[in-house]
């Protein structure tokens, strides 16, 4: 951003991409409602699908209470349903992956560093992160810090 003064207030802003809620000036305010979702064309659908399938399998081995295992695996199934061929429905994927993390937190499941579930989530972070506000946001859903 550069400020050029030429009699009165004037702000010149360069190119802004992949951003929401930009406000410039005295008492400026910006409100953002919803997610900052990038185009689904930039997501590697095949890789995302493969990692979601790994997550589904990992949840089956996580020794969760039956009802929570069903909830978590159903959410992964719904996310998988939003990844078809080269088309991805980002909102659906994000919503359901977040639900998996919330379900794991509800059961006080600790994901041990180095475990197969931990490794799967590490693969998921760079894929889902750009859709959800960053990899650290997604890691937080699963009770992980990065």
mmCIF file of C-alpha atoms in Angstrom:
data_model
loop_
_atom_site.group_PDB
_atom_site.id
_atom_site.type_symbol
_atom_site.label_atom_id
_atom_site.label_comp_id
_atom_site.label_asym_id
_atom_site.label_seq_id
_atom_site.Cartn_x
_atom_site.Cartn_y
_atom_site.Cartn_z
ATOM 1 C CA UNK A 1 0.000 0.000 0.000
ATOM 2 C CA UNK A 2 1.299 3.451 -0.771
ATOM 3 C CA UNK A 3 -0.098 6.731 0.416
ATOM 4 C CA UNK A 4 0.111 9.595 -2.039
ATOM 5 C CA UNK A 5 -1.013 12.961 -0.739
ATOM 6 C CA UNK A 6 -2.358 15.341 -3.325
ATOM 7 C CA UNK A 7 -4.667 17.747 -1.586
ATOM 8 C CA UNK A 8 -7.063 15.854 0.641
ATOM 9 C CA UNK A 9 -7.004 12.222 1.629
ATOM 10 C CA UNK A 10 -6.011 9.822 -1.087
ATOM 11 C CA UNK A 11 -4.848 6.239 -0.746
ATOM 12 C CA UNK A 12 -3.545 4.186 -3.628
ATOM 13 C CA UNK A 13 -3.587 0.459 -3.105
ATOM 14 C CA UNK A 14 -1.810 -2.034 -5.342
ATOM 15 C CA UNK A 15 -3.200 -5.368 -6.457
ATOM 16 C CA UNK A 16 -4.973 -7.279 -3.719
ATOM 17 C CA UNK A 17 -5.715 -10.958 -4.205
ATOM 18 C CA UNK A 18 -7.070 -13.736 -1.992
ATOM 19 C CA UNK A 19 -8.258 -11.288 0.655
ATOM 20 C CA UNK A 20 -11.489 -10.321 2.338
ATOM 21 C CA UNK A 21 -12.464 -7.465 4.596
ATOM 22 C CA UNK A 22 -10.072 -4.752 3.518
ATOM 23 C CA UNK A 23 -10.715 -1.285 4.923
ATOM 24 C CA UNK A 24 -8.584 1.771 4.256
ATOM 25 C CA UNK A 25 -8.904 5.237 5.700
ATOM 26 C CA UNK A 26 -9.909 7.091 8.830
ATOM 27 C CA UNK A 27 -12.479 5.159 10.855
ATOM 28 C CA UNK A 28 -12.626 2.533 8.114
ATOM 29 C CA UNK A 29 -14.374 -0.724 8.936
ATOM 30 C CA UNK A 30 -14.706 -4.012 7.075
ATOM 31 C CA UNK A 31 -16.948 -6.925 7.945
ATOM 32 C CA UNK A 32 -16.529 -10.421 6.573
ATOM 33 C CA UNK A 33 -19.279 -13.001 6.729
ATOM 34 C CA UNK A 34 -18.580 -16.606 5.743
ATOM 35 C CA UNK A 35 -15.389 -18.368 4.728
ATOM 36 C CA UNK A 36 -12.532 -17.153 2.592
ATOM 37 C CA UNK A 37 -12.760 -20.027 0.115
ATOM 38 C CA UNK A 38 -10.431 -20.270 -2.823
ATOM 39 C CA UNK A 39 -11.535 -21.609 -6.171
ATOM 40 C CA UNK A 40 -12.074 -25.355 -6.164
ATOM 41 C CA UNK A 41 -10.043 -25.530 -9.378
ATOM 42 C CA UNK A 42 -6.846 -25.089 -7.338
ATOM 43 C CA UNK A 43 -7.432 -28.122 -5.152
ATOM 44 C CA UNK A 44 -5.868 -31.448 -6.115
ATOM 45 C CA UNK A 45 -9.083 -33.450 -5.923
ATOM 46 C CA UNK A 46 -7.413 -36.837 -6.352
ATOM 47 C CA UNK A 47 -4.946 -36.218 -3.513
ATOM 48 C CA UNK A 48 -7.673 -34.777 -1.282
ATOM 49 C CA UNK A 49 -9.856 -37.805 -1.928
ATOM 50 C CA UNK A 50 -7.005 -40.180 -1.097
ATOM 51 C CA UNK A 51 -6.218 -38.396 2.187
ATOM 52 C CA UNK A 52 -9.893 -38.291 3.173
ATOM 53 C CA UNK A 53 -10.102 -42.050 2.549
ATOM 54 C CA UNK A 54 -7.054 -42.491 4.815
ATOM 55 C CA UNK A 55 -8.784 -40.376 7.464
ATOM 56 C CA UNK A 56 -11.907 -42.529 7.212
ATOM 57 C CA UNK A 57 -9.843 -45.685 7.731
ATOM 58 C CA UNK A 58 -7.863 -44.110 10.577
ATOM 59 C CA UNK A 59 -11.026 -43.139 12.418
ATOM 60 C CA UNK A 60 -12.160 -46.753 12.226
ATOM 61 C CA UNK A 61 -9.049 -47.738 14.177
ATOM 62 C CA UNK A 62 -9.170 -44.841 16.670
ATOM 63 C CA UNK A 63 -11.199 -46.750 19.291
ATOM 64 C CA UNK A 64 -13.866 -44.051 19.523
ATOM 65 C CA UNK A 65 -17.224 -44.752 21.167
ATOM 66 C CA UNK A 66 -19.487 -46.258 18.498
ATOM 67 C CA UNK A 67 -21.790 -43.223 18.146
ATOM 68 C CA UNK A 68 -18.838 -40.833 17.814
ATOM 69 C CA UNK A 69 -17.072 -43.131 15.337
ATOM 70 C CA UNK A 70 -20.231 -43.151 13.225
ATOM 71 C CA UNK A 71 -20.500 -39.354 13.424
ATOM 72 C CA UNK A 72 -16.851 -38.826 12.475
ATOM 73 C CA UNK A 73 -16.814 -41.380 9.673
ATOM 74 C CA UNK A 74 -20.118 -40.077 8.298
ATOM 75 C CA UNK A 75 -18.625 -36.574 8.190
ATOM 76 C CA UNK A 76 -15.631 -37.915 6.249
ATOM 77 C CA UNK A 77 -18.036 -39.723 3.927
ATOM 78 C CA UNK A 78 -19.890 -36.458 3.342
ATOM 79 C CA UNK A 79 -16.594 -34.687 2.623
ATOM 80 C CA UNK A 80 -15.689 -37.464 0.180
ATOM 81 C CA UNK A 81 -19.053 -36.975 -1.503
ATOM 82 C CA UNK A 82 -18.042 -33.369 -2.150
ATOM 83 C CA UNK A 83 -14.897 -34.490 -4.016
ATOM 84 C CA UNK A 84 -15.864 -35.916 -7.383
ATOM 85 C CA UNK A 85 -13.364 -36.333 -10.237
ATOM 86 C CA UNK A 86 -11.758 -32.893 -10.525
ATOM 87 C CA UNK A 87 -14.624 -31.034 -8.866
ATOM 88 C CA UNK A 88 -14.513 -30.080 -5.205
ATOM 89 C CA UNK A 89 -17.235 -28.389 -3.152
ATOM 90 C CA UNK A 90 -14.987 -26.508 -0.692
ATOM 91 C CA UNK A 91 -17.719 -25.443 1.756
ATOM 92 C CA UNK A 92 -18.911 -29.024 2.199
ATOM 93 C CA UNK A 93 -15.384 -30.388 2.620
ATOM 94 C CA UNK A 94 -14.457 -27.734 5.204
ATOM 95 C CA UNK A 95 -17.695 -28.124 7.165
ATOM 96 C CA UNK A 96 -17.332 -31.896 7.404
ATOM 97 C CA UNK A 97 -13.617 -32.021 8.194
ATOM 98 C CA UNK A 98 -14.276 -29.510 10.975
ATOM 99 C CA UNK A 99 -17.031 -31.811 12.269
ATOM 100 C CA UNK A 100 -14.519 -34.684 12.427
ATOM 101 C CA UNK A 101 -12.174 -32.562 14.534
ATOM 102 C CA UNK A 102 -15.000 -31.443 16.818
ATOM 103 C CA UNK A 103 -16.085 -35.051 17.299
ATOM 104 C CA UNK A 104 -12.555 -36.098 18.267
ATOM 105 C CA UNK A 105 -12.387 -33.221 20.757
ATOM 106 C CA UNK A 106 -15.745 -34.238 22.274
ATOM 107 C CA UNK A 107 -14.328 -37.677 23.012
ATOM 108 C CA UNK A 108 -11.127 -36.196 24.464
ATOM 109 C CA UNK A 109 -9.178 -38.139 21.855
ATOM 110 C CA UNK A 110 -5.512 -37.221 21.922
ATOM 111 C CA UNK A 111 -3.842 -37.649 18.562
ATOM 112 C CA UNK A 112 -0.343 -38.873 19.325
ATOM 113 C CA UNK A 113 2.429 -37.311 17.270
ATOM 114 C CA UNK A 114 3.725 -39.880 14.802
ATOM 115 C CA UNK A 115 0.595 -42.057 14.908
ATOM 116 C CA UNK A 116 -1.035 -42.988 11.615
ATOM 117 C CA UNK A 117 -3.976 -40.661 12.384
ATOM 118 C CA UNK A 118 -1.540 -37.823 13.127
ATOM 119 C CA UNK A 119 0.292 -38.487 9.846
ATOM 120 C CA UNK A 120 -2.992 -38.419 7.927
ATOM 121 C CA UNK A 121 -3.982 -35.108 9.498
ATOM 122 C CA UNK A 122 -0.554 -33.701 8.608
ATOM 123 C CA UNK A 123 -1.279 -34.599 4.963
ATOM 124 C CA UNK A 124 -4.706 -32.995 5.243
ATOM 125 C CA UNK A 125 -3.479 -29.644 6.626
ATOM 126 C CA UNK A 126 -1.994 -28.219 3.399
ATOM 127 C CA UNK A 127 -4.973 -29.450 1.378
ATOM 128 C CA UNK A 128 -7.742 -28.055 3.597
ATOM 129 C CA UNK A 129 -5.807 -25.164 5.133
ATOM 130 C CA UNK A 130 -6.241 -22.776 2.181
ATOM 131 C CA UNK A 131 -9.982 -23.396 2.308
ATOM 132 C CA UNK A 132 -10.354 -22.754 6.026
ATOM 133 C CA UNK A 133 -8.085 -19.838 6.859
ATOM 134 C CA UNK A 134 -4.817 -21.709 7.191
ATOM 135 C CA UNK A 135 -3.327 -25.015 8.238
ATOM 136 C CA UNK A 136 -3.132 -23.849 11.861
ATOM 137 C CA UNK A 137 -6.918 -23.369 11.896
ATOM 138 C CA UNK A 138 -7.442 -26.926 10.685
ATOM 139 C CA UNK A 139 -4.853 -28.267 13.151
ATOM 140 C CA UNK A 140 -6.770 -26.541 15.961
ATOM 141 C CA UNK A 141 -9.953 -28.391 14.947
ATOM 142 C CA UNK A 142 -8.089 -31.604 15.777
ATOM 143 C CA UNK A 143 -6.516 -30.268 18.955
ATOM 144 C CA UNK A 144 -3.096 -30.030 17.337
ATOM 145 C CA UNK A 145 -0.709 -27.113 17.393
ATOM 146 C CA UNK A 146 1.565 -26.279 14.501
#
